Short mmCIF file of C-alpha atoms in Angstrom, two decimals:
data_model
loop_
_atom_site.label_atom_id
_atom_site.label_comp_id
_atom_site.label_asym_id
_atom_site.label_seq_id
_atom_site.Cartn_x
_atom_site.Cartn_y
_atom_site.Cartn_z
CA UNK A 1 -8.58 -10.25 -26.50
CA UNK A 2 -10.31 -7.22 -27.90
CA UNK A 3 -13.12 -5.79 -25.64
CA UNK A 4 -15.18 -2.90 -24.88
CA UNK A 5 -14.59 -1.20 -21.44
CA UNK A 6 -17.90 -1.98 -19.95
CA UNK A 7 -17.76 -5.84 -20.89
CA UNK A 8 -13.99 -5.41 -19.01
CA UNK A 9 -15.72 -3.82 -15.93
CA UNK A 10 -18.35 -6.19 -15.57
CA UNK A 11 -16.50 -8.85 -16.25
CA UNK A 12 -13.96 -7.93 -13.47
CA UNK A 13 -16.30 -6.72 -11.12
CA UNK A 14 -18.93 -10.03 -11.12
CA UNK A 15 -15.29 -12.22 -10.24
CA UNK A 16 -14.30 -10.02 -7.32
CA UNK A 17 -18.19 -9.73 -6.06
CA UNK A 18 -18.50 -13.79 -6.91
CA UNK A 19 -14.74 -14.33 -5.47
CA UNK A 20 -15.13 -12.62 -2.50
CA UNK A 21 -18.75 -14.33 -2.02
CA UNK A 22 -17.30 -18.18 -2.74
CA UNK A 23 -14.84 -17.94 0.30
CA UNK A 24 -16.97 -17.43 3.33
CA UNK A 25 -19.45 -20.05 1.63
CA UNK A 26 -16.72 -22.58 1.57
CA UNK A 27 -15.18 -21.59 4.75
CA UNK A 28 -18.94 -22.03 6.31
CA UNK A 29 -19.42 -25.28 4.34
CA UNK A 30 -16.10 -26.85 5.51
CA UNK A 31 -16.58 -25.90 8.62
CA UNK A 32 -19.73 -28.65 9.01
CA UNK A 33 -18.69 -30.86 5.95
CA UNK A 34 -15.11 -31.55 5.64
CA UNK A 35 -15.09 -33.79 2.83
CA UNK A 36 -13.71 -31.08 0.68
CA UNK A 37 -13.08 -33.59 -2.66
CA UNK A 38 -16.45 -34.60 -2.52
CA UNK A 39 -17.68 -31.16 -2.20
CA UNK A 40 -15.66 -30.06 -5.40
CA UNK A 41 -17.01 -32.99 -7.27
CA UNK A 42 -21.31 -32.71 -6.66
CA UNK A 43 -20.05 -28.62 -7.80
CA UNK A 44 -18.63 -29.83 -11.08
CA UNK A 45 -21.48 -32.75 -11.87
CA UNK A 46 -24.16 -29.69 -10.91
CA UNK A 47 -21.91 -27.55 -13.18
CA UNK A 48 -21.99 -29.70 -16.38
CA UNK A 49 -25.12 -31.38 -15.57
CA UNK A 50 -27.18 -27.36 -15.76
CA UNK A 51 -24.86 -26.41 -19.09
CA UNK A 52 -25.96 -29.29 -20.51
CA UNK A 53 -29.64 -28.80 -20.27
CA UNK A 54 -29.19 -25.47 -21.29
CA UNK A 55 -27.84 -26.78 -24.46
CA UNK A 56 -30.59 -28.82 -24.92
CA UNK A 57 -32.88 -26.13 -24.05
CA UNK A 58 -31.26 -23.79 -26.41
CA UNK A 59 -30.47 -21.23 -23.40
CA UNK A 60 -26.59 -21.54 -24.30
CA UNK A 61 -24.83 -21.64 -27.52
CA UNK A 62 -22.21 -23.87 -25.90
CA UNK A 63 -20.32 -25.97 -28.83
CA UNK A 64 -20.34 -30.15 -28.23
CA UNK A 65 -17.75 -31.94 -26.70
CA UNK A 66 -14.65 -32.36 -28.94
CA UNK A 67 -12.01 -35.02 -28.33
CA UNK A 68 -8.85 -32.77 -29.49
CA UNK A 69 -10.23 -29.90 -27.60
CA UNK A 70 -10.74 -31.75 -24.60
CA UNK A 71 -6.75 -32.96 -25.08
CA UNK A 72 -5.82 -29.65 -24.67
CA UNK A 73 -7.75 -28.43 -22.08
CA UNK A 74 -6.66 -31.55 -19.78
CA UNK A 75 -4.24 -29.19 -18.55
CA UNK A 76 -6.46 -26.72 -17.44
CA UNK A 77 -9.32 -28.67 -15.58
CA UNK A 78 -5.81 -30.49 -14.00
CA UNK A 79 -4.67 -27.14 -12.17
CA UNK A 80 -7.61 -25.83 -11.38
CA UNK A 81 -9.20 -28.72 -9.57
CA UNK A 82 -5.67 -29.02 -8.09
CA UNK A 83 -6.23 -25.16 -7.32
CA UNK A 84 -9.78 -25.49 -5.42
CA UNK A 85 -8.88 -28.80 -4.09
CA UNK A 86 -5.98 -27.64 -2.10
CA UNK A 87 -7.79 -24.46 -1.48
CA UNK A 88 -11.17 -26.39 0.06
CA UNK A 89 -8.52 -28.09 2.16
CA UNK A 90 -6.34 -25.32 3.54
CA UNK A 91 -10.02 -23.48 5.08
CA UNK A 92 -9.49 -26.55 7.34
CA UNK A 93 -6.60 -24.86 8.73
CA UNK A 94 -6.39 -21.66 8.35
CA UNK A 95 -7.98 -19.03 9.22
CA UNK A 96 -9.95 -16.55 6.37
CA UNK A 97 -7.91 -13.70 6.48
CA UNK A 98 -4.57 -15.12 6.45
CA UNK A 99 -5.84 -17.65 3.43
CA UNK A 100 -6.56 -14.36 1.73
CA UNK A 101 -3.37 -13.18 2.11
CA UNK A 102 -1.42 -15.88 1.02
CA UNK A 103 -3.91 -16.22 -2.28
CA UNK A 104 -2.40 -12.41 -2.62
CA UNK A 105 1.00 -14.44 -3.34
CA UNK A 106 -1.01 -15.45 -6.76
CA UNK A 107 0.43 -11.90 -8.92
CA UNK A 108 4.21 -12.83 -7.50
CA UNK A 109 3.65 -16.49 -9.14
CA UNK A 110 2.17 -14.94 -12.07
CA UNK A 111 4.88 -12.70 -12.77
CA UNK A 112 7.24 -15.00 -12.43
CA UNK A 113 5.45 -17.26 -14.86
CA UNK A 114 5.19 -14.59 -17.52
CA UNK A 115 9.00 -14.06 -16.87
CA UNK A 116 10.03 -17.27 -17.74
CA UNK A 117 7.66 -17.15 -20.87
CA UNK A 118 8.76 -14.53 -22.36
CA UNK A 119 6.69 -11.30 -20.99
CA UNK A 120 9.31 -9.22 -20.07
CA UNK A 121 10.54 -8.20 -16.46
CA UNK A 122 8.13 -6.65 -14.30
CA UNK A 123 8.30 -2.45 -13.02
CA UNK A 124 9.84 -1.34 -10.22
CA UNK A 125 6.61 -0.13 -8.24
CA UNK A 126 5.30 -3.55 -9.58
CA UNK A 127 8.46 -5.53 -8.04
CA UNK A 128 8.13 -3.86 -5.00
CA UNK A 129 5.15 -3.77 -4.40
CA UNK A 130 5.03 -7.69 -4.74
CA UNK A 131 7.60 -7.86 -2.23
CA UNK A 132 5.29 -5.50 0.33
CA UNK A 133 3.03 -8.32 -0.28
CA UNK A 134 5.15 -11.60 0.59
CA UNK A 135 6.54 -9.14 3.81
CA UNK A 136 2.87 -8.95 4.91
CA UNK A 137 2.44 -12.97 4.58
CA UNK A 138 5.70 -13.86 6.80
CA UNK A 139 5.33 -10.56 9.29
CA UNK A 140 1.38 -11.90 9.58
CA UNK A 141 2.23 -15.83 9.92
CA UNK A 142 4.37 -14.65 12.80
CA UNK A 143 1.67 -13.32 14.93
CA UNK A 144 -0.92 -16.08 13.59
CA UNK A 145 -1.70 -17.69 17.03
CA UNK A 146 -3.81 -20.39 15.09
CA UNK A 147 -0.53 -21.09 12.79
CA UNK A 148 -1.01 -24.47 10.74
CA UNK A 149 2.00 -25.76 9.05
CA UNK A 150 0.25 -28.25 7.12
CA UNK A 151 -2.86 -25.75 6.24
CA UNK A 152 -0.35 -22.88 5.20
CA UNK A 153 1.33 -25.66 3.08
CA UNK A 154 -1.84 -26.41 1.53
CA UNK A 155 -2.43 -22.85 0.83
CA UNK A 156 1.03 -22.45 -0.57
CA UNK A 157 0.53 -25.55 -3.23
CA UNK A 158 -3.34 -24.11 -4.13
CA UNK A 159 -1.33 -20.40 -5.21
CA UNK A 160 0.94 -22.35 -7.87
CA UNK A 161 -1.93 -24.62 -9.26
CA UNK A 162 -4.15 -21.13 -9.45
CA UNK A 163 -1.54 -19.44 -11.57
CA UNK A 164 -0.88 -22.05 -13.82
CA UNK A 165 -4.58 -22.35 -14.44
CA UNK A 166 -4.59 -18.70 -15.05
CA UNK A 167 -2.33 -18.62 -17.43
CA UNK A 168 -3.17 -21.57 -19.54
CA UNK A 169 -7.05 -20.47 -19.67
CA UNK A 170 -5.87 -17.14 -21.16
CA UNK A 171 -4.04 -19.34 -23.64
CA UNK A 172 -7.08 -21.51 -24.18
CA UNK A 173 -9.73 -18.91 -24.88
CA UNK A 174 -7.16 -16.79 -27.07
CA UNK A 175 -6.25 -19.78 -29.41
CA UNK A 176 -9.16 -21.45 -29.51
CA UNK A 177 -11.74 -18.92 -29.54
CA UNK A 178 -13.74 -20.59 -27.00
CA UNK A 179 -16.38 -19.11 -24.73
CA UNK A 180 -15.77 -18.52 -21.08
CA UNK A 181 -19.43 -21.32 -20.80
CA UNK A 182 -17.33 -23.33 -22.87
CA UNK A 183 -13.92 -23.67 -21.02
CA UNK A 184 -16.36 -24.14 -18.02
CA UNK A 185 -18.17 -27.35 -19.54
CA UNK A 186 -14.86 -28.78 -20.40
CA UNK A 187 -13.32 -28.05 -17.05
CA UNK A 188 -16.75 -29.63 -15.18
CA UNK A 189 -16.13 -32.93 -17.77
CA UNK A 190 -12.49 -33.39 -17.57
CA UNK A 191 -12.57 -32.94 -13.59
CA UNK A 192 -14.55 -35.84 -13.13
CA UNK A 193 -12.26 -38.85 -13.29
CA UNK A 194 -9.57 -37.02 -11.38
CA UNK A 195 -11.56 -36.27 -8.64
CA UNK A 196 -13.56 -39.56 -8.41
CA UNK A 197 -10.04 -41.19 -8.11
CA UNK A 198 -9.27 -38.22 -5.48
CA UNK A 199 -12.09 -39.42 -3.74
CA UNK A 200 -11.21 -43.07 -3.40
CA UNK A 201 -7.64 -42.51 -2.80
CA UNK A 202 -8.01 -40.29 -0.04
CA UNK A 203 -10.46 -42.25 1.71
CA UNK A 204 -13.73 -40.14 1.56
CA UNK A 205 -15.70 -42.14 -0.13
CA UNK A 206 -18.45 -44.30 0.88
CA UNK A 207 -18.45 -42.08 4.30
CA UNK A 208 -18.58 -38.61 2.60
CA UNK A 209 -21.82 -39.65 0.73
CA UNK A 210 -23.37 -41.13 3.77
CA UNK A 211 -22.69 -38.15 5.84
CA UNK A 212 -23.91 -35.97 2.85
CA UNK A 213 -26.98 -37.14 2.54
CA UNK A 214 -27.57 -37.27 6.26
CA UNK A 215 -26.36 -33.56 6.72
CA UNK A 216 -28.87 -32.54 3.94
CA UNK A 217 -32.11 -33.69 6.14
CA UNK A 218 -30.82 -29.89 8.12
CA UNK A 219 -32.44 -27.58 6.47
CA UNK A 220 -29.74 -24.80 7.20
CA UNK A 221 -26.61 -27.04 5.79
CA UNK A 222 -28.98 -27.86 2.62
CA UNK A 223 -29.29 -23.76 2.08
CA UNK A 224 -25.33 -23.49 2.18
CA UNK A 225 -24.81 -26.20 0.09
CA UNK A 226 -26.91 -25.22 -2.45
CA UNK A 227 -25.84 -21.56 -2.05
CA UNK A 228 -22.05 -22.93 -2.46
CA UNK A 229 -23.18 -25.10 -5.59
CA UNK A 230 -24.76 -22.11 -7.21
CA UNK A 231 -22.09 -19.85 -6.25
CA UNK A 232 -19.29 -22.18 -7.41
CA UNK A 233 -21.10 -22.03 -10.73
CA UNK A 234 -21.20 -18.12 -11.06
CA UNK A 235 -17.55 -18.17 -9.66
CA UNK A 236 -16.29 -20.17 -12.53
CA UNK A 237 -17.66 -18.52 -15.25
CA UNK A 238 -17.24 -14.99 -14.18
CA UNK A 239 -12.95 -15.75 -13.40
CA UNK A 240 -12.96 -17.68 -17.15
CA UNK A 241 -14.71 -14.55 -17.84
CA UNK A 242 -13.33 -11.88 -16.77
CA UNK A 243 -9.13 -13.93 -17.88
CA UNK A 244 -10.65 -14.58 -21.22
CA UNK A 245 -12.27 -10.65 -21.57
CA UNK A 246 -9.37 -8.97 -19.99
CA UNK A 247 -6.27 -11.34 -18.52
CA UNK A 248 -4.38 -13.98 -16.38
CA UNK A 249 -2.86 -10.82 -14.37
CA UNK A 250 -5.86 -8.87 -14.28
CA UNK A 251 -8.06 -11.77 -12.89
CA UNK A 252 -5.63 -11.91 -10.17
CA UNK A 253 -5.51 -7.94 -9.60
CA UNK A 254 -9.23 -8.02 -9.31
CA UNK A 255 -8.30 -11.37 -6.37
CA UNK A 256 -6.17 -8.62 -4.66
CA UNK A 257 -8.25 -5.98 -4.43
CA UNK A 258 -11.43 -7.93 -3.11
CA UNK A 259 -9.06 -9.57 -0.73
CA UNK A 260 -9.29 -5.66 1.15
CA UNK A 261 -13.28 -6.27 1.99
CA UNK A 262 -12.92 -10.43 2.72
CA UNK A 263 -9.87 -9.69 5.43
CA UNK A 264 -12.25 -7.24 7.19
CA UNK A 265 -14.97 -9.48 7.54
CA UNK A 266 -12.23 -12.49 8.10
CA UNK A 267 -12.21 -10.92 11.34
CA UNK A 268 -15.45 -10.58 12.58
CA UNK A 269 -17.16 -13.40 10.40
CA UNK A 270 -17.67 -17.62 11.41
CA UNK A 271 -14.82 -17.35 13.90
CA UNK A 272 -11.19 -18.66 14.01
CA UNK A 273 -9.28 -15.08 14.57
CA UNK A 274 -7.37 -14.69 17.37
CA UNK A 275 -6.41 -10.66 16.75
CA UNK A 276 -2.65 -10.23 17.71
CA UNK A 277 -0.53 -6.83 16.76
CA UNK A 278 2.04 -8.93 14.59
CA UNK A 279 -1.09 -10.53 12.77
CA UNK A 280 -2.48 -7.45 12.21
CA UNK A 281 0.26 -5.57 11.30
CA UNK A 282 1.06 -7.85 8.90
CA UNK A 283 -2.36 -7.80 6.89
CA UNK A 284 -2.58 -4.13 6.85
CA UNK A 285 0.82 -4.29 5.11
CA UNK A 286 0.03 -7.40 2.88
CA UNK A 287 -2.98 -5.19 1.57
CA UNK A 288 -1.34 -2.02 1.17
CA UNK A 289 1.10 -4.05 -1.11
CA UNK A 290 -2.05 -5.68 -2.83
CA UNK A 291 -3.41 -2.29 -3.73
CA UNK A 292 -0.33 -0.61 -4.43
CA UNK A 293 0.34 -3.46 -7.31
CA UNK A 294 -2.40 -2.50 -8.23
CA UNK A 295 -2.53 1.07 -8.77
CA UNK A 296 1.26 0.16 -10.25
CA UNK A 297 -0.14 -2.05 -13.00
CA UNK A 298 -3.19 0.10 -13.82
CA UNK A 299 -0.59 3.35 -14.33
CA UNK A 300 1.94 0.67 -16.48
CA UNK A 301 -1.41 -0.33 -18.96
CA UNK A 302 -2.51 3.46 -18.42
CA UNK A 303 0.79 4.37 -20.17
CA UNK A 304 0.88 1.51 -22.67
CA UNK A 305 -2.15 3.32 -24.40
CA UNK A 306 -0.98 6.69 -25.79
CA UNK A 307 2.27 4.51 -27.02
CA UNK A 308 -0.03 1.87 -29.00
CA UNK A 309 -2.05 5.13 -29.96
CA UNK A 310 1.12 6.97 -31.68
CA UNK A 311 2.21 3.74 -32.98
CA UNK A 312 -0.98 3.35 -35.27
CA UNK A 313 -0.76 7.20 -35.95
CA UNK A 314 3.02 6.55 -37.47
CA UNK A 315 1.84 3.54 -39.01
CA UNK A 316 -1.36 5.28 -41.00
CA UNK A 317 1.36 8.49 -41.85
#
């Protein structure tokens, strides 16, 4: 999609700030409510409920609800509540920065997605630098003295529904024009029936609503709640955003790249770090890899440019 630079910039800059933002909010929210389906659910009925009455209102220009649109978003809303419900799950068990550094997995997933669908194979600072990153993940697990099979699992299962969900919502907003508020109202309505029958099935509800509403009577839990409700919302529409604006890839450079300031404060934020060498070790190199992608996919679209540039030129001549 066609877009100035600044639009780019802020669109990739409010994820990372919002990204970075949403995971010690959940982590702190899990950490008192544990019901993480229920959680996701009031997010998405606050979600759709607020773009809703800003239709109304006239605040948003936000299209009706179409039934063949709807069809062919079902994917989408299907990963990504698959995506933050396995996420919400794994902060049960693992600890903040080694959750960020297996979410840094997300770029290996994605390249291997665009393989398979036809975009080519991938540099060799980009390949590499992948690898630096799923090094970092094993060498860090290794010295993880909090090390939770089923938690990393979880963790594991949330980085395959993210990039599927990535690169269908590129797909979405390029062929069907729609607005980042859009996909978001459609993701908010189709999640609802999955995750009500995620609720039952799992066993949550009637407790989780009990023990919600009795939780909200503290005044501190009701300030993180509603900070993680708001905060859910802003996270949404900045990473439909800033994939729509920019890309699938890019949305997950910008996950790298904030993953550097969240690992630091991992350590020294709401607990669960026990520092070992090996553990260490291993993030440092996990990140290095992160920003070395990075820089390596910057310089290949850096590069890209003068090439589409003399292509025009020929073109016009």
């Amino acid at each position: 999609m066609d877009s100035s630079p600044y639009l780019s910039l802020t669109a990739a800059f409010s994820y990372g700030i919002a990204s970075m933002a949403m995971v010690f909010i959940n982590k702190a929210v899990i950490m008192q409510y544990a019901h993480s389906m229920t959680l996701l659910a009031v997010q998405q009925i606050t979600t759709a409920l607020l773009i809703h009455l800003g239709r109304v209102m006239g605040y948003t220009k936000a299209k009706d609800l179409n039934a063949e649109t709807a069809k062919r978003l079902f994917p989408v809303s299907l990963f990504y509540n698959a995506n933050v419900g396995f996420a919400l799950a794994s902060l049960k068990g693992v600890n903040i920065p080694m959750y960020i550094a297996i979410k840094r997995l997300t770029p290996l997933a994605v390249l291997v997605a665009g393989f398979f669908t036809g975009k080519g194979r991938p540099t060799t600072q980009v390949t590499l630098s992948v690898l630096l990153i799923a090094a970092g993940v094993l060498i860090a697990a290794l010295g993880d003295f909090s090390f939770d099979l089923f938690g990393y699992s979880l963790a594991f299962i949330s980085v395959f529904f993210q990039t599927m969900y990535l690169v269908l919502v590129e797909k979405s907003g390029a062929e069907d024009g729609l607005s980042s508020i859009e996909i978001m109202f459609y993701n908010s309505f189709l999640s609802l029936p999955f995750l009500l029958f995620l609720i039952i099935a799992t066993g949550e509800f009637p407790n989780s609503l009990s023990l919600l509403f009795a939780k909200s009577s503290s005044i501190s839990f009701l300030a993180i709640l509603i900070l993680s409700l708001v905060m859910g919302i802003i996270l949404n529409y900045t990473m439909f955003l800033c994939t729509i604006v920019n890309s699938a890839l890019t949305t997950t450079i910008v996950g790298v790249l904030k993953g550097v300031g969240s690992t630091t404060l991992g350590f020294v934020l709401l607990g669960g770090v026990e520092v070992h060498a090996l553990n260490v070790t291993g993030l440092v190199i996990n990140t290095a890899g992160g920003v070395w992608y990075s820089l390596a996919k910057y310089q290949q679209k850096k590069n890209k440019l003068p090439k589409i540039m003399s292509d025009i030129d020929s073109h016009r001549k």
